[in-house]
Each structure stands twice: as structure tokens, then as C-alpha cells.
Coordinates of C-alpha atoms in Angstrom, one line a residue:
M1 CA -83.6 -28.4 -63.4
S2 CA -81.4 -26.4 -65.8
F3 CA -78.8 -23.8 -64.9
L4 CA -76.1 -21.7 -66.6
I5 CA -72.4 -22.4 -66.4
I6 CA -70.6 -19.1 -66.8
T7 CA -66.9 -19.5 -67.3
A8 CA -64.1 -16.9 -66.8
A9 CA -64.1 -16.2 -70.5
D10 CA -67.9 -15.7 -70.4
V11 CA -67.5 -13.3 -67.5
S12 CA -64.9 -11.3 -69.4
R13 CA -67.2 -10.9 -72.4
I14 CA -70.2 -9.9 -70.3
V15 CA -68.5 -7.4 -68.1
S16 CA -66.7 -5.7 -71.0
S17 CA -70.2 -4.6 -72.2
I18 CA -71.3 -3.1 -68.9
H19 CA -71.1 0.7 -68.7
H20 CA -69.1 2.0 -65.7
S21 CA -72.1 4.1 -64.6
R22 CA -74.2 1.0 -64.3
L23 CA -71.6 -0.6 -62.0
E24 CA -71.3 2.6 -60.0
N25 CA -75.0 2.7 -59.5
L26 CA -75.2 -0.9 -58.5
M27 CA -72.6 -0.4 -55.7
A28 CA -74.5 2.7 -54.6
F29 CA -77.6 0.6 -54.1
V30 CA -75.7 -2.1 -52.2
F31 CA -74.0 0.4 -49.8
H32 CA -77.2 2.3 -49.3
T33 CA -79.0 -1.0 -48.4
L34 CA -76.2 -1.9 -46.0
S35 CA -76.3 1.4 -44.2
S36 CA -80.1 1.3 -44.0
G37 CA -79.8 -1.8 -41.8
S38 CA -82.6 -3.7 -43.7
G39 CA -83.3 -5.4 -47.0
F40 CA -80.4 -7.9 -46.8
D41 CA -79.3 -11.0 -45.1
A42 CA -75.5 -11.7 -44.7
P43 CA -74.7 -14.5 -42.2
L44 CA -71.1 -14.9 -41.0
R45 CA -68.9 -16.8 -43.4
E46 CA -67.9 -20.4 -42.7
S47 CA -64.6 -22.1 -43.5
I48 CA -63.2 -25.5 -43.9
T49 CA -59.5 -26.5 -44.2
M50 CA -58.4 -28.4 -47.3
A51 CA -55.1 -30.0 -48.1
Q52 CA -53.7 -26.9 -49.8
H53 CA -56.4 -24.2 -49.2
N54 CA -58.7 -22.8 -46.7
A55 CA -62.2 -22.6 -48.3
L56 CA -64.5 -19.8 -47.3
F57 CA -68.2 -20.0 -47.9
M58 CA -70.1 -16.6 -47.9
P59 CA -73.9 -16.7 -48.4
A60 CA -75.8 -13.5 -48.7
R61 CA -79.1 -12.0 -50.1
V62 CA -80.0 -8.5 -51.2
Q63 CA -83.7 -7.8 -51.6
G64 CA -84.5 -6.9 -55.2
L65 CA -81.2 -8.2 -56.5
G66 CA -80.9 -11.9 -55.5
T67 CA -79.3 -14.6 -53.4
S68 CA -75.9 -16.3 -53.9
I69 CA -73.1 -18.2 -52.1
K70 CA -69.6 -17.3 -52.9
V71 CA -66.8 -19.8 -52.4
V72 CA -63.2 -18.6 -52.2
S73 CA -60.1 -20.8 -51.8
I74 CA -57.2 -19.2 -50.1
P75 CA -53.8 -21.0 -50.4
R76 CA -52.3 -22.1 -47.2
H77 CA -48.9 -21.4 -48.6
L78 CA -47.9 -18.2 -50.4
V79 CA -48.2 -18.6 -54.2
D80 CA -48.8 -16.3 -57.1
Q81 CA -51.7 -17.8 -59.1
G82 CA -53.1 -14.7 -60.6
G83 CA -55.9 -14.2 -58.1
L84 CA -57.8 -16.5 -55.7
P85 CA -60.0 -19.3 -57.0
A86 CA -63.6 -18.1 -56.6
S87 CA -67.0 -19.3 -57.7
S88 CA -70.5 -18.2 -56.9
L89 CA -73.6 -20.3 -56.8
V90 CA -76.7 -18.2 -57.7
L91 CA -80.1 -19.3 -56.5
D92 CA -83.5 -18.9 -58.3
E93 CA -85.6 -16.7 -56.1
T94 CA -88.8 -18.4 -57.2
T95 CA -88.0 -22.1 -57.3
G96 CA -85.1 -22.1 -54.8
G97 CA -83.0 -24.2 -57.2
I98 CA -79.7 -23.4 -58.7
R99 CA -79.9 -20.6 -61.3
A100 CA -76.2 -20.4 -62.3
I101 CA -72.6 -21.3 -61.3
V102 CA -70.3 -18.4 -62.1
N103 CA -66.5 -18.1 -62.2
A104 CA -66.1 -15.2 -59.8
R105 CA -62.4 -14.6 -59.9
Q106 CA -62.7 -11.4 -62.0
L107 CA -65.8 -10.2 -60.3
T108 CA -64.3 -9.6 -56.9
A109 CA -61.9 -7.0 -58.4
L110 CA -64.6 -5.5 -60.5
R111 CA -67.1 -5.0 -57.7
T112 CA -64.4 -3.5 -55.5
A113 CA -63.3 -1.1 -58.2
A114 CA -66.9 -0.1 -58.8
G115 CA -67.3 0.8 -55.1
S116 CA -64.1 2.9 -55.3
L117 CA -65.3 4.6 -58.4
L118 CA -68.5 5.6 -56.6
A119 CA -66.4 7.0 -53.7
T120 CA -64.2 9.0 -56.2
R121 CA -67.4 10.4 -57.8
L122 CA -68.8 11.5 -54.5
L123 CA -65.7 12.9 -52.8
L124 CA -63.1 14.1 -55.4
S125 CA -62.9 17.9 -55.3
V126 CA -61.0 18.2 -58.5
R127 CA -63.5 18.5 -61.3
D128 CA -61.3 17.3 -64.2
P129 CA -58.6 15.0 -62.8
T130 CA -55.6 14.4 -65.1
T131 CA -53.3 12.2 -63.1
F132 CA -53.9 8.7 -61.6
L133 CA -51.5 6.9 -59.3
A134 CA -51.8 3.2 -58.4
F135 CA -49.9 0.9 -56.1
G136 CA -49.9 -2.8 -56.9
A137 CA -50.1 -4.7 -60.2
G138 CA -52.8 -7.3 -59.6
K139 CA -56.3 -7.7 -60.8
Q140 CA -57.6 -5.2 -58.3
I141 CA -55.4 -2.4 -59.7
E142 CA -56.2 -3.4 -63.3
A143 CA -59.9 -3.1 -62.5
H144 CA -59.5 0.2 -60.6
V145 CA -57.4 1.8 -63.3
D146 CA -59.7 0.6 -66.1
L147 CA -62.9 1.8 -64.5
H148 CA -61.5 5.2 -63.5
L149 CA -60.1 5.9 -67.0
R150 CA -63.4 4.9 -68.5
A151 CA -65.2 7.3 -66.2
Y152 CA -62.8 10.2 -66.4
S153 CA -61.7 11.0 -70.0
T154 CA -59.7 13.9 -68.6
I155 CA -57.1 11.5 -67.1
K156 CA -54.0 11.6 -69.3
T157 CA -51.3 10.1 -67.2
C158 CA -51.3 6.9 -65.1
T159 CA -48.4 5.7 -63.0
I160 CA -48.3 2.1 -61.7
V161 CA -46.0 1.5 -58.7
N162 CA -45.0 -2.0 -57.8
K163 CA -42.6 -3.6 -55.4
S164 CA -40.7 -5.4 -58.1
D165 CA -40.1 -5.2 -61.9
N166 CA -41.8 -8.5 -62.8
Q167 CA -43.7 -9.9 -65.7
R168 CA -47.1 -9.3 -64.1
L169 CA -46.3 -5.5 -64.1
T170 CA -45.1 -5.6 -67.7
D171 CA -48.2 -7.5 -68.9
L172 CA -50.5 -5.1 -66.9
I173 CA -49.0 -2.1 -68.6
I174 CA -49.4 -3.7 -72.0
R175 CA -53.1 -4.5 -71.4
L176 CA -53.8 -1.0 -70.1
K177 CA -52.1 0.7 -73.0
S178 CA -54.1 -1.4 -75.4
A179 CA -57.4 -0.6 -73.7
H180 CA -56.6 3.1 -73.2
P181 CA -54.3 4.3 -76.1
T182 CA -54.7 8.0 -75.4
V183 CA -53.4 7.7 -71.8
T184 CA -49.6 7.8 -71.0
F185 CA -48.7 4.9 -68.7
Q186 CA -45.5 4.6 -66.8
S187 CA -44.2 2.2 -64.2
L188 CA -42.1 2.8 -61.1
I189 CA -40.5 0.3 -58.7
L190 CA -41.2 1.0 -55.1
K191 CA -38.1 2.3 -53.1
D192 CA -36.0 2.4 -56.3
D193 CA -36.4 6.1 -56.8
L194 CA -37.9 8.0 -53.9
T195 CA -37.5 11.4 -55.6
R196 CA -39.6 10.3 -58.5
L197 CA -42.1 8.6 -56.2
E198 CA -42.5 11.8 -54.3
Q199 CA -43.1 13.7 -57.6
V200 CA -45.8 11.4 -58.9
T201 CA -47.5 11.3 -55.5
R202 CA -47.6 15.1 -55.3
A203 CA -49.0 15.3 -58.8
A204 CA -51.7 12.7 -58.4
N205 CA -55.4 13.7 -58.3
I206 CA -56.5 10.1 -57.5
I207 CA -54.5 7.5 -55.7
C208 CA -55.5 3.8 -55.4
T209 CA -53.6 1.2 -53.3
A210 CA -54.1 -2.5 -53.5
T211 CA -51.2 -4.2 -51.7
S212 CA -50.7 -6.3 -48.7
S213 CA -48.1 -3.9 -47.3
K214 CA -47.6 -3.6 -43.5
E215 CA -45.9 -0.2 -43.8
P216 CA -46.8 3.0 -45.5
L217 CA -46.2 3.0 -49.2
F218 CA -45.4 6.7 -49.4
E219 CA -45.0 9.8 -47.1
A220 CA -48.1 11.5 -46.0
K221 CA -46.6 14.9 -46.6
W222 CA -46.3 14.1 -50.3
V223 CA -50.1 13.9 -50.9
S224 CA -51.4 17.2 -52.2
P225 CA -54.6 18.9 -50.9
G226 CA -57.7 17.9 -52.8
T227 CA -56.4 14.4 -53.6
H228 CA -58.8 11.5 -53.2
L229 CA -57.5 8.1 -52.1
N230 CA -59.1 4.7 -52.4
L231 CA -57.4 2.2 -50.0
I232 CA -58.4 -1.4 -50.6
G233 CA -55.4 -3.6 -49.9
S234 CA -55.4 -4.1 -46.1
Y235 CA -57.9 -6.5 -44.5
T236 CA -56.2 -7.4 -41.2
P237 CA -55.1 -5.3 -38.2
E238 CA -51.4 -5.9 -39.1
M239 CA -51.7 -4.5 -42.6
A240 CA -51.4 -0.7 -43.3
E241 CA -50.8 0.8 -46.7
V242 CA -50.7 4.4 -45.4
S243 CA -49.7 6.1 -42.2
S244 CA -51.9 7.4 -39.4
E245 CA -50.7 10.9 -40.2
L246 CA -52.3 10.6 -43.7
L247 CA -55.6 9.6 -42.1
Y248 CA -55.5 12.5 -39.8
Q249 CA -55.2 14.8 -42.8
A250 CA -58.6 13.5 -44.0
G251 CA -60.3 14.1 -40.6
K252 CA -63.0 11.7 -41.4
V253 CA -62.6 8.5 -43.5
V254 CA -65.4 7.1 -45.7
V255 CA -65.8 3.3 -45.4
D256 CA -67.8 0.6 -46.9
S257 CA -68.8 -0.8 -43.5
R258 CA -68.0 0.8 -40.2
E259 CA -68.3 -2.5 -38.3
A260 CA -66.0 -4.4 -40.7
C261 CA -63.4 -1.6 -41.0
A262 CA -63.3 -1.2 -37.2
S263 CA -62.1 -4.8 -36.9
E264 CA -60.2 -5.4 -40.1
A265 CA -58.7 -2.2 -41.5
G266 CA -55.2 -2.0 -40.2
E267 CA -54.7 1.7 -41.0
L268 CA -57.8 2.7 -39.0
I269 CA -57.0 0.5 -36.1
K270 CA -53.5 1.8 -35.8
A271 CA -54.7 5.4 -36.0
K272 CA -57.2 4.6 -33.3
F273 CA -60.1 5.7 -35.4
N274 CA -63.4 4.6 -33.9
E275 CA -66.8 4.2 -35.7
E276 CA -67.6 7.9 -35.0
D277 CA -64.6 8.9 -37.1
M278 CA -65.9 6.8 -40.0
V279 CA -68.7 7.7 -42.5
E280 CA -70.4 4.8 -44.3
I281 CA -70.5 5.5 -48.1
G282 CA -74.1 4.2 -48.1
T283 CA -75.2 7.3 -46.1
L284 CA -73.8 9.6 -48.9
V285 CA -76.4 8.4 -51.5
H286 CA -80.1 7.9 -51.6
F287 CA -82.6 6.2 -53.9
D288 CA -86.2 7.2 -54.7
N289 CA -88.5 4.4 -53.5
D290 CA -85.4 2.4 -52.6
S291 CA -85.4 0.7 -56.0
P292 CA -82.3 -0.7 -57.6
D293 CA -83.6 0.3 -61.0
A294 CA -83.4 4.0 -60.0
D295 CA -80.3 6.2 -60.4
Y296 CA -78.7 7.1 -57.1
K297 CA -78.7 10.7 -55.9
K298 CA -75.8 12.3 -54.0
V299 CA -76.4 13.6 -50.5
H300 CA -74.5 16.9 -51.1
A301 CA -74.6 18.2 -47.6
L302 CA -72.9 15.0 -46.2
C303 CA -70.4 14.8 -49.0
D304 CA -69.4 18.5 -48.4
E305 CA -69.1 17.8 -44.7
V306 CA -66.6 15.0 -45.4
R307 CA -64.6 17.1 -47.8
Q308 CA -64.5 20.0 -45.3
A309 CA -63.3 17.7 -42.5
G310 CA -59.7 17.7 -43.9
K311 CA -57.3 18.5 -46.7
I312 CA -57.8 15.2 -48.6
T313 CA -60.5 12.5 -48.9
I314 CA -60.1 8.8 -48.2
F315 CA -62.3 5.8 -48.9
K316 CA -61.3 2.6 -47.1
S317 CA -62.8 -0.7 -48.2
V318 CA -62.4 -4.2 -46.9
G319 CA -65.2 -5.5 -49.0
V320 CA -68.7 -6.7 -48.1
G321 CA -70.5 -9.8 -49.3
L322 CA -73.5 -7.9 -50.6
Q323 CA -71.3 -6.5 -53.3
D324 CA -70.7 -10.1 -54.5
V325 CA -74.5 -10.8 -54.6
A326 CA -75.1 -7.7 -56.7
I327 CA -72.4 -8.1 -59.3
T328 CA -72.9 -11.8 -59.7
N329 CA -76.6 -11.5 -60.2
M330 CA -76.1 -8.7 -62.7
V331 CA -73.8 -11.0 -64.7
V332 CA -76.2 -13.8 -64.6
N333 CA -79.1 -11.6 -65.8
L334 CA -77.0 -10.4 -68.7
A335 CA -76.0 -14.0 -69.5
G336 CA -79.6 -15.0 -69.6
E337 CA -80.3 -12.4 -72.2
I338 CA -77.7 -14.0 -74.5
G339 CA -78.0 -17.5 -73.1
T340 CA -77.1 -19.2 -76.4
L341 CA -73.4 -18.3 -75.7
F342 CA -73.3 -20.3 -72.5
S343 CA -73.5 -23.8 -71.3
S344 CA -76.8 -25.0 -69.8
Y345 CA -77.2 -28.2 -67.9
D346 CA -80.4 -30.2 -67.1

């Protein structure tokens, strides 16, 4: 049996060649499949306790895309290691054997950002956004900023807000400036200058948050009508990046999974949103013949209904395992096309 070994460097080379529209379409198919209630298998995750980490095992399959098992190691003590150790084992649908082992650290951020980009495309009422505001300085924010700037050439200003002025923030700004030389980047330290924070929040057309905050990052009244927000940081009932007041301004919140967000999204739980107040993003798109090779189509009536429910639009994501299956199999397929660049073991 032979299989590919795809390292972090390999993954970086591969994903740099994937057009943002292809990633957006992939996540549309995943969410559409999830909302349809069929065509996938996603058992509950299992975990084991290691000496320094808790290891999570997440198997899943999406019909037409593939089968994989993602393993993520979460430190038992708080450390900054530039992202969580993550690997995915991809299975061969025909033989049942191992097809590839993939370093998945970067892919988690990429698939999440692709889902947020899809939400922005579906819900943003501003036709030509010019300002982008991000909270956090990790891999999630880097992927979100990069994909949105690639998708919207009209964005000319991007502000990164972080809780501290550290090397990670400095390095992020350097990388983003290099990748997007026509965009003006600026950084802001949270709580250092509330007047400036209010200004950049009011000016933002798109806001993305990716922090572990347990209190609102900004005042709800600062967010201008027509703004779209992607909230991806919280994943426990205790976490909340925005206030309940801000959620009420949206009226309805679009989510990746109503079931998951009802139990994991702290903002929604604190605002007492129930599943009827949430709209799954998978219901806002459809595919001809339910084929992943087709381009998604927007369900205009439902998207308009969400926009008309409030003054702003919000997408809340806690992440679903089907996204990992999709992005990992895409990377493996592309690696197979240029397989001479990668290690193969018998």
C-alpha cells in the first residue's frame, strides 16, 4: 500500500494555488449537504487524555467528496504554539486503505475562512466594500483577511485589533502587507484607544472576530447599518465576542449548524436565541443535481429575508467536521496531480 505524506510546507504550496471562489463553492456544498440531512456521516468525536494534551479524534464522510479522520491535540496548559497540532488521515474510497496523511494545522483556518467568505457573499448588502476590521492576530484572522481581500478588490483599508502589541501581530501585518501591497493595513491594541476603536468599527463594512473573549470586543451601537459580521471565536457557552444587543440588531443569525451553535455558541446562548432564531447557511444555497462539481446558486428570497430581519447581518460559526473532510480531500486531490513533489510510502 502506498500513500502520500503532505507536510505543512506542501499544504502551503497547494492552497496558495486554489482560487477563493473554488473554496467558497466547496463550503457551499458542505453546508448545503449538512442542511439537507443526508449524504454525510459524522459520528461524535472521541477523545483521550495524554500527558500534555487532550487528543480529539473526528471521523467524517461526505458523499462525493471523501472520508477522513482528523486528529487535533489541545494543550492541557495554556501555551502559544502558533496553532493546534492537527493531522488528517484520508481514506481511499475504493480500497479502504490509507490514501494520505496531511498536516492539517493550516487547513482548519482556511476552511473556516472559506465558510465566512461564503456568508459575506450571501449577506453583505454593500456592493463594493472598502473597509475590513478584524479582531485577533492568529491563523484564523490571517486566513479570513487574506481570502476576503482576494475576493473583494475594492477593500482598501484593513485594521487588525489585538489584545496586546506582540510579535505575532507585527509578523501578521508584515505578511499581509507583502501579500496585498495595494491595501493599507493598520493595527490597534484593544482598550488602548476606545475613540479610535469606535471610529474603525463605525467605518467597517465587514467585521471578523476570532478571539477567545468572554466579553464583548466593541459596543453594539458602534456597528453601522449594512455591516456584515463573521463571528468565529467562541465555541463554549462561557465565551462571547459580541453582546446580546448586537445580535438583536440582526434579528436572525445565520449559522453553520443550528444544533452545534445552540449548545456551543456563547453569544447565542446568552442572548437566549433558539433554533428558530437561527438560519443555517446551507439553506441559503442550492446545487443542480446536488453535485459538488456544480457552482452553487444563491437562494435570493431567503437571503433577502435574513437581511430584512435587522439592520446588520451576522454569521456565527463553531465549525463542523464535514468542512475538514472537504478541504483535506481537495488538498489530497491536488497533491495527487503533482505527486512528484510529495513523499510517498509503500
